PDB file of C-alpha atoms and ligand atoms in Angstrom:
ATOM      1  CA  MET A  19      25.829  -7.173  -2.989  1.00  0.00           C
ATOM      2  CA  ALA A  20      28.587  -4.619  -2.205  1.00  0.00           C
ATOM      3  CA  GLN A  21      27.030  -2.394  -4.889  1.00  0.00           C
ATOM      4  CA  SER A  22      23.621  -2.711  -3.218  1.00  0.00           C
ATOM      5  CA  GLY A  23      25.171  -2.019   0.222  1.00  0.00           C
ATOM      6  CA  SER A  24      26.816   1.227  -0.901  1.00  0.00           C
ATOM      7  CA  SER A  25      23.628   2.344  -2.701  1.00  0.00           C
ATOM      8  CA  ILE A  26      21.676   1.782   0.493  1.00  0.00           C
ATOM      9  CA  GLU A  27      24.089   3.964   2.499  1.00  0.00           C
ATOM     10  CA  LYS A  28      23.835   6.687  -0.133  1.00  0.00           C
ATOM     11  CA  VAL A  29      20.046   6.612  -0.295  1.00  0.00           C
ATOM     12  CA  ARG A  30      19.752   6.589   3.490  1.00  0.00           C
ATOM     13  CA  ALA A  31      21.816   9.776   3.617  1.00  0.00           C
ATOM     14  CA  TRP A  32      19.598  11.388   0.933  1.00  0.00           C
ATOM     15  CA  VAL A  33      16.489  10.518   2.934  1.00  0.00           C
ATOM     16  CA  ASP A  34      18.079  11.953   6.105  1.00  0.00           C
ATOM     17  CA  GLN A  35      18.764  15.225   4.260  1.00  0.00           C
ATOM     18  CA  ALA A  36      15.368  15.375   2.528  1.00  0.00           C
ATOM     19  CA  GLU A  37      12.359  17.330   3.753  1.00  0.00           C
ATOM     20  CA  ARG A  38       9.773  16.106   1.266  1.00  0.00           C
ATOM     21  CA  VAL A  39      10.096  12.474   0.313  1.00  0.00           C
ATOM     22  CA  VAL A  40       7.545  11.279  -2.228  1.00  0.00           C
ATOM     23  CA  ILE A  41       7.064   7.556  -2.699  1.00  0.00           C
ATOM     24  CA  LEU A  42       5.455   5.841  -5.672  1.00  0.00           C
ATOM     25  CA  THR A  43       4.538   2.226  -4.978  1.00  0.00           C
ATOM     26  CA  GLY A  44       3.470  -0.511  -7.368  1.00  0.00           C
ATOM     27  CA  ALA A  45       2.342  -4.093  -7.093  1.00  0.00           C
ATOM     28  CA  GLY A  46       5.876  -5.227  -6.146  1.00  0.00           C
ATOM     29  CA  ILE A  47       5.561  -3.874  -2.601  1.00  0.00           C
ATOM     30  CA  SER A  48       2.675  -6.260  -1.929  1.00  0.00           C
ATOM     31  CA  THR A  49       4.106  -9.499  -3.352  1.00  0.00           C
ATOM     32  CA  GLU A  50       5.771 -10.209   0.002  1.00  0.00           C
ATOM     33  CA  SER A  51       2.267  -9.990   1.514  1.00  0.00           C
ATOM     34  CA  GLY A  52       1.102 -12.746  -0.842  1.00  0.00           C
ATOM     35  CA  ILE A  53      -0.569 -10.584  -3.523  1.00  0.00           C
ATOM     36  CA  PRO A  54       0.917 -11.376  -6.950  1.00  0.00           C
ATOM     37  CA  ASP A  55       1.960  -8.540  -9.256  1.00  0.00           C
ATOM     38  CA  PHE A  56       0.961  -8.472 -12.959  1.00  0.00           C
ATOM     39  CA  ARG A  57       4.269  -8.364 -14.800  1.00  0.00           C
ATOM     40  CA  GLY A  58       6.859  -9.870 -12.432  1.00  0.00           C
ATOM     41  CA  PRO A  59       8.111 -13.471 -13.009  1.00  0.00           C
ATOM     42  CA  GLN A  60       5.181 -14.881 -10.957  1.00  0.00           C
ATOM     43  CA  GLY A  61       2.787 -12.164 -12.181  1.00  0.00           C
ATOM     44  CA  VAL A  62      -0.876 -12.827 -12.921  1.00  0.00           C
ATOM     45  CA  TRP A  63      -0.485 -11.870 -16.608  1.00  0.00           C
ATOM     46  CA  THR A  64       2.886 -13.550 -16.984  1.00  0.00           C
ATOM     47  CA  ARG A  65       1.264 -16.832 -15.970  1.00  0.00           C
ATOM     48  CA  ASP A  66      -2.075 -16.348 -17.769  1.00  0.00           C
ATOM     49  CA  PRO A  67      -2.259 -13.676 -20.511  1.00  0.00           C
ATOM     50  CA  GLU A  68      -6.057 -14.270 -20.766  1.00  0.00           C
ATOM     51  CA  ALA A  69      -6.437 -12.877 -17.228  1.00  0.00           C
ATOM     52  CA  GLU A  70      -5.932  -9.391 -18.674  1.00  0.00           C
ATOM     53  CA  LYS A  71      -9.522  -9.510 -19.976  1.00  0.00           C
ATOM     54  CA  LEU A  72     -10.866  -9.455 -16.426  1.00  0.00           C
ATOM     55  CA  SER A  73      -9.096  -6.129 -15.896  1.00  0.00           C
ATOM     56  CA  ASN A  74     -10.330  -4.609 -19.155  1.00  0.00           C
ATOM     57  CA  ILE A  75     -13.360  -2.321 -18.913  1.00  0.00           C
ATOM     58  CA  HIS A  76     -14.635  -3.104 -22.414  1.00  0.00           C
ATOM     59  CA  TYR A  77     -14.885  -6.848 -21.829  1.00  0.00           C
ATOM     60  CA  TYR A  78     -16.269  -6.216 -18.334  1.00  0.00           C
ATOM     61  CA  MET A  79     -19.108  -3.952 -19.478  1.00  0.00           C
ATOM     62  CA  ALA A  80     -19.994  -6.077 -22.517  1.00  0.00           C
ATOM     63  CA  ASP A  81     -19.926  -9.597 -21.150  1.00  0.00           C
ATOM     64  CA  ALA A  82     -21.841 -10.910 -18.125  1.00  0.00           C
ATOM     65  CA  GLU A  83     -19.670 -14.047 -18.095  1.00  0.00           C
ATOM     66  CA  ILE A  84     -16.539 -11.920 -17.617  1.00  0.00           C
ATOM     67  CA  ARG A  85     -18.279 -10.055 -14.779  1.00  0.00           C
ATOM     68  CA  LYS A  86     -19.268 -13.313 -13.072  1.00  0.00           C
ATOM     69  CA  LYS A  87     -15.644 -14.466 -13.234  1.00  0.00           C
ATOM     70  CA  ALA A  88     -14.465 -11.101 -11.922  1.00  0.00           C
ATOM     71  CA  TRP A  89     -16.874 -11.336  -8.960  1.00  0.00           C
ATOM     72  CA  GLN A  90     -15.657 -14.859  -8.161  1.00  0.00           C
ATOM     73  CA  GLN A  91     -12.093 -13.519  -8.147  1.00  0.00           C
ATOM     74  CA  ARG A  92     -13.062 -10.611  -5.883  1.00  0.00           C
ATOM     75  CA  LEU A  93     -14.637 -13.074  -3.449  1.00  0.00           C
ATOM     76  CA  VAL A  94     -11.274 -14.754  -2.948  1.00  0.00           C
ATOM     77  CA  HIS A  95      -9.077 -11.686  -3.534  1.00  0.00           C
ATOM     78  CA  PRO A  96      -5.817 -12.102  -1.596  1.00  0.00           C
ATOM     79  CA  ALA A  97      -6.195  -8.533  -0.237  1.00  0.00           C
ATOM     80  CA  TRP A  98      -8.842  -9.691   2.277  1.00  0.00           C
ATOM     81  CA  GLU A  99      -6.390 -11.940   4.125  1.00  0.00           C
ATOM     82  CA  ALA A 100      -3.121 -10.149   3.319  1.00  0.00           C
ATOM     83  CA  GLN A 101      -1.156  -8.429   6.041  1.00  0.00           C
ATOM     84  CA  PRO A 102       1.192  -5.490   5.419  1.00  0.00           C
ATOM     85  CA  ASN A 103       4.875  -6.453   5.297  1.00  0.00           C
ATOM     86  CA  ALA A 104       8.153  -4.818   6.360  1.00  0.00           C
ATOM     87  CA  GLY A 105       8.099  -2.568   3.259  1.00  0.00           C
ATOM     88  CA  HIS A 106       4.701  -1.081   4.151  1.00  0.00           C
ATOM     89  CA  ALA A 107       5.801  -0.712   7.793  1.00  0.00           C
ATOM     90  CA  ALA A 108       8.980   1.150   6.788  1.00  0.00           C
ATOM     91  CA  LEU A 109       6.834   3.732   4.956  1.00  0.00           C
ATOM     92  CA  VAL A 110       4.779   4.249   8.115  1.00  0.00           C
ATOM     93  CA  GLY A 111       8.103   4.904   9.901  1.00  0.00           C
ATOM     94  CA  LEU A 112       9.067   7.461   7.240  1.00  0.00           C
ATOM     95  CA  GLU A 113       5.783   9.293   7.816  1.00  0.00           C
ATOM     96  CA  ARG A 114       6.353   9.298  11.603  1.00  0.00           C
ATOM     97  CA  ARG A 115       9.703  11.005  11.009  1.00  0.00           C
ATOM     98  CA  GLY A 116       7.760  13.830   9.343  1.00  0.00           C
ATOM     99  CA  LYS A 117       9.430  13.299   5.974  1.00  0.00           C
ATOM    100  CA  LEU A 118       6.665  11.734   3.902  1.00  0.00           C
ATOM    101  CA  HIS A 119       5.143  14.353   1.621  1.00  0.00           C
ATOM    102  CA  ALA A 120       2.948  11.918  -0.307  1.00  0.00           C
ATOM    103  CA  LEU A 121       2.565   8.217  -0.874  1.00  0.00           C
ATOM    104  CA  ILE A 122       1.371   7.716  -4.428  1.00  0.00           C
ATOM    105  CA  THR A 123       0.268   4.152  -5.002  1.00  0.00           C
ATOM    106  CA  GLN A 124      -0.823   2.211  -8.051  1.00  0.00           C
ATOM    107  CA  ASN A 125      -2.011  -0.510  -5.702  1.00  0.00           C
ATOM    108  CA  ILE A 126      -5.649  -1.180  -5.044  1.00  0.00           C
ATOM    109  CA  ASP A 127      -5.174  -3.477  -2.057  1.00  0.00           C
ATOM    110  CA  GLY A 128      -5.484  -0.960   0.814  1.00  0.00           C
ATOM    111  CA  LEU A 129      -2.346  -2.344   2.515  1.00  0.00           C
ATOM    112  CA  HIS A 130      -0.710   1.065   3.080  1.00  0.00           C
ATOM    113  CA  GLN A 131      -3.701   2.205   5.133  1.00  0.00           C
ATOM    114  CA  LYS A 132      -3.888  -1.191   6.877  1.00  0.00           C
ATOM    115  CA  ALA A 133      -0.200  -0.771   7.854  1.00  0.00           C
ATOM    116  CA  GLY A 134      -0.969   2.637   9.401  1.00  0.00           C
ATOM    117  CA  SER A 135      -0.125   5.173   6.664  1.00  0.00           C
ATOM    118  CA  SER A 136      -2.465   8.183   6.995  1.00  0.00           C
ATOM    119  CA  PRO A 137      -5.240   7.962   4.385  1.00  0.00           C
ATOM    120  CA  GLU A 138      -4.796  11.665   3.570  1.00  0.00           C
ATOM    121  CA  ARG A 139      -1.162  11.042   2.521  1.00  0.00           C
ATOM    122  CA  VAL A 140      -2.039   8.057   0.312  1.00  0.00           C
ATOM    123  CA  ILE A 141      -2.968   8.913  -3.276  1.00  0.00           C
ATOM    124  CA  GLU A 142      -4.596   5.872  -4.863  1.00  0.00           C
ATOM    125  CA  VAL A 143      -4.226   6.602  -8.554  1.00  0.00           C
ATOM    126  CA  HIS A 144      -5.866   3.332  -9.610  1.00  0.00           C
ATOM    127  CA  GLY A 145      -8.624   3.288  -6.983  1.00  0.00           C
ATOM    128  CA  THR A 146      -9.324   0.603  -4.406  1.00  0.00           C
ATOM    129  CA  VAL A 147     -10.786  -2.881  -4.342  1.00  0.00           C
ATOM    130  CA  THR A 148     -12.251  -2.159  -0.891  1.00  0.00           C
ATOM    131  CA  ARG A 149     -15.164  -0.251  -2.500  1.00  0.00           C
ATOM    132  CA  VAL A 150     -17.658  -0.900  -5.288  1.00  0.00           C
ATOM    133  CA  VAL A 151     -18.957   1.699  -7.730  1.00  0.00           C
ATOM    134  CA  CYS A 152     -22.055   1.697  -9.930  1.00  0.00           C
ATOM    135  CA  MET A 153     -21.048   2.279 -13.529  1.00  0.00           C
ATOM    136  CA  ARG A 154     -24.396   3.971 -14.260  1.00  0.00           C
ATOM    137  CA  CYS A 155     -25.306   6.213 -11.286  1.00  0.00           C
ATOM    138  CA  GLY A 156     -21.912   6.473  -9.589  1.00  0.00           C
ATOM    139  CA  TRP A 157     -23.071   5.110  -6.200  1.00  0.00           C
ATOM    140  CA  LYS A 158     -20.189   3.829  -4.088  1.00  0.00           C
ATOM    141  CA  GLY A 159     -20.286   1.414  -1.161  1.00  0.00           C
ATOM    142  CA  PRO A 160     -18.203  -1.093   0.796  1.00  0.00           C
ATOM    143  CA  MET A 161     -17.031  -4.120  -1.202  1.00  0.00           C
ATOM    144  CA  GLN A 162     -17.733  -6.555   1.625  1.00  0.00           C
ATOM    145  CA  GLU A 163     -21.487  -5.783   1.541  1.00  0.00           C
ATOM    146  CA  THR A 164     -21.672  -6.612  -2.157  1.00  0.00           C
ATOM    147  CA  LEU A 165     -19.610  -9.785  -1.685  1.00  0.00           C
ATOM    148  CA  LEU A 166     -22.214 -10.941   0.859  1.00  0.00           C
ATOM    149  CA  ARG A 167     -24.789 -10.780  -1.959  1.00  0.00           C
ATOM    150  CA  LEU A 168     -22.670 -13.286  -3.906  1.00  0.00           C
ATOM    151  CA  LEU A 169     -22.813 -15.640  -0.955  1.00  0.00           C
ATOM    152  CA  THR A 170     -26.609 -15.497  -1.096  1.00  0.00           C
ATOM    153  CA  GLY A 171     -26.709 -16.559  -4.735  1.00  0.00           C
ATOM    154  CA  GLU A 172     -26.296 -13.437  -6.930  1.00  0.00           C
ATOM    155  CA  ASP A 173     -23.554 -13.953  -9.499  1.00  0.00           C
ATOM    156  CA  ASP A 174     -23.480 -10.452 -11.083  1.00  0.00           C
ATOM    157  CA  PRO A 175     -25.085  -8.213  -8.442  1.00  0.00           C
ATOM    158  CA  PRO A 176     -26.595  -5.022  -9.909  1.00  0.00           C
ATOM    159  CA  CYS A 177     -26.737  -1.606  -8.205  1.00  0.00           C
ATOM    160  CA  THR A 178     -29.593  -1.631  -5.670  1.00  0.00           C
ATOM    161  CA  LEU A 179     -30.412   2.001  -6.506  1.00  0.00           C
ATOM    162  CA  CYS A 180     -30.554   1.980 -10.304  1.00  0.00           C
ATOM    163  CA  GLY A 181     -29.903  -1.586 -11.510  1.00  0.00           C
ATOM    164  CA  GLY A 182     -26.614  -0.553 -13.184  1.00  0.00           C
ATOM    165  CA  ILE A 183     -23.498  -2.682 -13.443  1.00  0.00           C
ATOM    166  CA  LEU A 184     -21.369  -2.743 -10.286  1.00  0.00           C
ATOM    167  CA  LYS A 185     -17.587  -2.994 -10.354  1.00  0.00           C
ATOM    168  CA  SER A 186     -14.744  -2.648  -7.886  1.00  0.00           C
ATOM    169  CA  ASP A 187     -13.833   1.045  -7.548  1.00  0.00           C
ATOM    170  CA  THR A 188     -10.578   0.505  -9.403  1.00  0.00           C
ATOM    171  CA  ILE A 189      -9.372   1.878 -12.703  1.00  0.00           C
ATOM    172  CA  SER A 190      -9.545  -0.967 -15.188  1.00  0.00           C
ATOM    173  CA  PHE A 191      -7.506  -0.980 -18.362  1.00  0.00           C
ATOM    174  CA  GLY A 192      -9.309   1.106 -20.982  1.00  0.00           C
ATOM    175  CA  GLN A 193     -11.009   3.196 -18.281  1.00  0.00           C
ATOM    176  CA  ASN A 194     -10.363   6.891 -17.685  1.00  0.00           C
ATOM    177  CA  LEU A 195      -8.264   7.898 -14.723  1.00  0.00           C
ATOM    178  CA  VAL A 196      -9.603  10.517 -12.312  1.00  0.00           C
ATOM    179  CA  PRO A 197      -7.946  13.739 -13.550  1.00  0.00           C
ATOM    180  CA  GLU A 198      -7.862  15.469 -10.132  1.00  0.00           C
ATOM    181  CA  VAL A 199      -6.169  12.455  -8.530  1.00  0.00           C
ATOM    182  CA  ILE A 200      -3.498  12.293 -11.237  1.00  0.00           C
ATOM    183  CA  ALA A 201      -2.995  16.061 -11.071  1.00  0.00           C
ATOM    184  CA  ARG A 202      -2.458  15.842  -7.288  1.00  0.00           C
ATOM    185  CA  ALA A 203       0.042  12.989  -7.720  1.00  0.00           C
ATOM    186  CA  MET A 204       1.993  14.911 -10.356  1.00  0.00           C
ATOM    187  CA  ARG A 205       1.985  18.083  -8.256  1.00  0.00           C
ATOM    188  CA  CYS A 206       3.340  16.169  -5.258  1.00  0.00           C
ATOM    189  CA  ALA A 207       6.009  14.509  -7.450  1.00  0.00           C
ATOM    190  CA  ALA A 208       7.152  17.959  -8.605  1.00  0.00           C
ATOM    191  CA  GLU A 209       7.370  19.122  -4.968  1.00  0.00           C
ATOM    192  CA  ALA A 210       9.635  16.238  -3.876  1.00  0.00           C
ATOM    193  CA  ASP A 211      13.263  16.688  -2.975  1.00  0.00           C
ATOM    194  CA  CYS A 212      13.657  12.910  -2.933  1.00  0.00           C
ATOM    195  CA  PHE A 213      11.428  10.650  -5.053  1.00  0.00           C
ATOM    196  CA  ILE A 214      11.513   6.888  -4.580  1.00  0.00           C
ATOM    197  CA  ALA A 215       9.691   4.438  -6.886  1.00  0.00           C
ATOM    198  CA  VAL A 216       9.173   1.084  -5.207  1.00  0.00           C
ATOM    199  CA  GLY A 217       8.029  -2.190  -6.787  1.00  0.00           C
ATOM    200  CA  SER A 218       6.760  -0.859 -10.089  1.00  0.00           C
ATOM    201  CA  SER A 219       7.744  -1.878 -13.601  1.00  0.00           C
ATOM    202  CA  LEU A 220       7.018   1.816 -14.435  1.00  0.00           C
ATOM    203  CA  GLN A 221       5.236   0.806 -17.614  1.00  0.00           C
ATOM    204  CA  VAL A 222       1.790   2.172 -16.751  1.00  0.00           C
ATOM    205  CA  TYR A 223       1.205   5.767 -17.852  1.00  0.00           C
ATOM    206  CA  PRO A 224       0.535   8.527 -17.035  1.00  0.00           C
ATOM    207  CA  ILE A 225       1.731   7.745 -13.517  1.00  0.00           C
ATOM    208  CA  ALA A 226       5.143   6.452 -14.593  1.00  0.00           C
ATOM    209  CA  GLY A 227       5.658  10.027 -15.827  1.00  0.00           C
ATOM    210  CA  ALA A 228       5.781  11.114 -12.155  1.00  0.00           C
ATOM    211  CA  VAL A 229       9.414   9.946 -12.195  1.00  0.00           C
ATOM    212  CA  ASP A 230      10.267  12.455 -14.955  1.00  0.00           C
ATOM    213  CA  GLU A 231       8.206  15.115 -13.212  1.00  0.00           C
ATOM    214  CA  ALA A 232      10.233  14.720  -9.994  1.00  0.00           C
ATOM    215  CA  LYS A 233      13.567  14.503 -11.799  1.00  0.00           C
ATOM    216  CA  SER A 234      13.017  17.616 -13.888  1.00  0.00           C
ATOM    217  CA  ALA A 235      11.920  19.546 -10.774  1.00  0.00           C
ATOM    218  CA  GLY A 236      15.299  18.701  -9.212  1.00  0.00           C
ATOM    219  CA  ALA A 237      14.531  15.743  -6.931  1.00  0.00           C
ATOM    220  CA  ARG A 238      16.936  12.902  -6.337  1.00  0.00           C
ATOM    221  CA  VAL A 239      15.336   9.852  -7.908  1.00  0.00           C
ATOM    222  CA  VAL A 240      15.701   6.335  -6.515  1.00  0.00           C
ATOM    223  CA  ILE A 241      14.255   3.115  -7.931  1.00  0.00           C
ATOM    224  CA  VAL A 242      13.818   0.027  -5.764  1.00  0.00           C
ATOM    225  CA  ASN A 243      12.727  -2.835  -8.018  1.00  0.00           C
ATOM    226  CA  ALA A 244      13.844  -6.410  -8.640  1.00  0.00           C
ATOM    227  CA  GLU A 245      13.807  -6.005 -12.434  1.00  0.00           C
ATOM    228  CA  PRO A 246      15.090  -3.188 -14.665  1.00  0.00           C
ATOM    229  CA  THR A 247      12.691  -0.334 -15.480  1.00  0.00           C
ATOM    230  CA  PRO A 248      12.673   2.163 -18.369  1.00  0.00           C
ATOM    231  CA  PHE A 249      13.690   4.896 -15.877  1.00  0.00           C
ATOM    232  CA  ASP A 250      16.851   3.290 -14.495  1.00  0.00           C
ATOM    233  CA  ASP A 251      19.025   5.497 -16.719  1.00  0.00           C
ATOM    234  CA  ILE A 252      17.758   8.744 -15.236  1.00  0.00           C
ATOM    235  CA  ALA A 253      17.701   7.491 -11.611  1.00  0.00           C
ATOM    236  CA  ASP A 254      20.360   8.653  -9.166  1.00  0.00           C
ATOM    237  CA  ALA A 255      20.341   5.193  -7.581  1.00  0.00           C
ATOM    238  CA  VAL A 256      18.795   1.837  -8.480  1.00  0.00           C
ATOM    239  CA  ILE A 257      18.461  -0.893  -5.868  1.00  0.00           C
ATOM    240  CA  SER A 258      17.370  -4.264  -7.221  1.00  0.00           C
ATOM    241  CA  ASP A 259      17.126  -6.101  -3.915  1.00  0.00           C
ATOM    242  CA  ALA A 260      13.906  -7.316  -2.218  1.00  0.00           C
ATOM    243  CA  ILE A 261      11.673  -4.463  -1.047  1.00  0.00           C
ATOM    244  CA  GLY A 262      10.937  -5.896   2.408  1.00  0.00           C
ATOM    245  CA  ARG A 263      14.669  -6.068   3.064  1.00  0.00           C
ATOM    246  CA  THR A 264      15.588  -2.742   1.436  1.00  0.00           C
ATOM    247  CA  LEU A 265      13.042  -0.230   2.765  1.00  0.00           C
ATOM    248  CA  PRO A 266      13.733  -0.808   6.478  1.00  0.00           C
ATOM    249  CA  LEU A 267      17.426  -0.153   5.694  1.00  0.00           C
ATOM    250  CA  ILE A 268      16.896   3.138   3.863  1.00  0.00           C
ATOM    251  CA  PHE A 269      14.241   4.680   6.138  1.00  0.00           C
TER     252      PHE A 269
HETATM  253  P1  NAD B 330       3.986  -4.566 -12.223  1.00  0.00           P
HETATM  254  O1  NAD B 330       3.327  -5.891 -11.983  1.00  0.00           O
HETATM  255  O2  NAD B 330       3.997  -4.032 -13.606  1.00  0.00           O
HETATM  256  O3  NAD B 330       5.510  -4.596 -11.732  1.00  0.00           O
HETATM  257  C1  NAD B 330       5.852  -5.004 -10.436  1.00  0.00           C
HETATM  258  C2  NAD B 330       7.369  -4.953 -10.337  1.00  0.00           C
HETATM  259  O4  NAD B 330       7.733  -5.231  -8.980  1.00  0.00           O
HETATM  260  C3  NAD B 330       8.065  -5.976 -11.225  1.00  0.00           C
HETATM  261  O5  NAD B 330       9.028  -5.296 -12.027  1.00  0.00           O
HETATM  262  C4  NAD B 330       8.748  -6.932 -10.214  1.00  0.00           C
HETATM  263  O6  NAD B 330      10.021  -7.345 -10.650  1.00  0.00           O
HETATM  264  C5  NAD B 330       8.873  -6.070  -8.977  1.00  0.00           C
HETATM  265  N1  NAD B 330       8.823  -6.837  -7.723  1.00  0.00           N
HETATM  266  C6  NAD B 330       7.868  -7.738  -7.360  1.00  0.00           C
HETATM  267  N2  NAD B 330       8.085  -8.162  -6.099  1.00  0.00           N
HETATM  268  C7  NAD B 330       9.210  -7.529  -5.664  1.00  0.00           C
HETATM  269  C8  NAD B 330       9.945  -7.554  -4.448  1.00  0.00           C
HETATM  270  N3  NAD B 330       9.542  -8.290  -3.414  1.00  0.00           N
HETATM  271  N4  NAD B 330      11.064  -6.800  -4.337  1.00  0.00           N
HETATM  272  C9  NAD B 330      11.480  -6.021  -5.394  1.00  0.00           C
HETATM  273  N5  NAD B 330      10.808  -5.939  -6.553  1.00  0.00           N
HETATM  274  C10 NAD B 330       9.678  -6.679  -6.695  1.00  0.00           C
HETATM  275  O7  NAD B 330       3.329  -3.560 -11.192  1.00  0.00           O
HETATM  276  P2  NAD B 330       2.845  -2.073 -11.379  1.00  0.00           P
HETATM  277  O8  NAD B 330       3.920  -1.244 -11.998  1.00  0.00           O
HETATM  278  O9  NAD B 330       2.289  -1.663 -10.053  1.00  0.00           O
HETATM  279  O10 NAD B 330       1.660  -2.189 -12.435  1.00  0.00           O
HETATM  280  C11 NAD B 330       0.616  -3.110 -12.242  1.00  0.00           C
HETATM  281  C12 NAD B 330      -0.763  -2.493 -12.234  1.00  0.00           C
HETATM  282  O11 NAD B 330      -1.680  -3.442 -11.755  1.00  0.00           O
HETATM  283  C13 NAD B 330      -0.843  -1.329 -11.292  1.00  0.00           C
HETATM  284  O12 NAD B 330      -1.358  -0.292 -12.014  1.00  0.00           O
HETATM  285  C14 NAD B 330      -1.789  -1.744 -10.169  1.00  0.00           C
HETATM  286  O13 NAD B 330      -2.911  -0.898 -10.160  1.00  0.00           O
HETATM  287  C15 NAD B 330      -2.311  -3.109 -10.537  1.00  0.00           C
HETATM  288  N6  NAD B 330      -2.018  -4.182  -9.544  1.00  0.00           N
HETATM  289  C16 NAD B 330      -2.148  -3.932  -8.206  1.00  0.00           C
HETATM  290  C17 NAD B 330      -1.877  -4.918  -7.271  1.00  0.00           C
HETATM  291  C18 NAD B 330      -2.040  -4.594  -5.808  1.00  0.00           C
HETATM  292  O14 NAD B 330      -2.839  -3.729  -5.464  1.00  0.00           O
HETATM  293  N7  NAD B 330      -1.287  -5.255  -4.919  1.00  0.00           N
HETATM  294  C19 NAD B 330      -1.463  -6.188  -7.700  1.00  0.00           C
HETATM  295  C20 NAD B 330      -1.332  -6.427  -9.075  1.00  0.00           C
HETATM  296  C21 NAD B 330      -1.599  -5.397  -9.981  1.00  0.00           C
END
């Protein structure tokens, strides 16, 4: 606890001195809002390894039964009811102080924007569950409109323009990332003078590489995560306390 206390003081001072703080968030920042992560102790995959199939593009495109299950899960996705927590709010405070250069998020839940972070500062490297995309013609539209079609009896609603397969506008496993979005995230990481990774196991590439990018460009690197990550050794500080308690103390 004393260790965590002194790290918090140190990181707070770094943030005070910094001009361009870049934050990378992962699923861990939203667990306190009731959205489970994938790899934490209560994570979706930790509890049910089969659930990974629903997030895999190859199974999704090939199997209508997988898509029907995925749509049922989207219907009851915790993001619809979830409210931002103290961690999200602290990042809004950081932006109001004029220090937030970019908020890179692996999350698809839209909670940063719901908390009040400016959409133009949020870089959603894995997309968002608040939109749908047609896998054939590329049409995009609001998720809620497609979910209404489920309520009227469709179990695998096709694109109304071309009949293609619809999916949440998220990057599934096995699917290509959007190169411009990743390039922007990496550029911002390299411009940081203080880079803080929050609630990510830092196992998903290429975005985990943003930590190296920031470090080699000279930023102070901080990791706030309950469990160890592969980048703890190169971090200038590691805080393994709860995010909702930690972020309000360092910003
Ligand atoms: P992850 O599941 O791999 O790791 C989350 C980490 O956060 C774990 O190491 C866990 O120990 C830590 N953690 C959880 N709650 C915490 C808390 N309250 N305080 C401190 N630490 C906490 O998450 P990831 O690295 O983001 O990778 C998962 C992938 O799945 C991402 O790419 C993301 O797109 C997606 N995903 C998103 C959401 C979401 O949008 N909320 C939820 C699950 C998964």
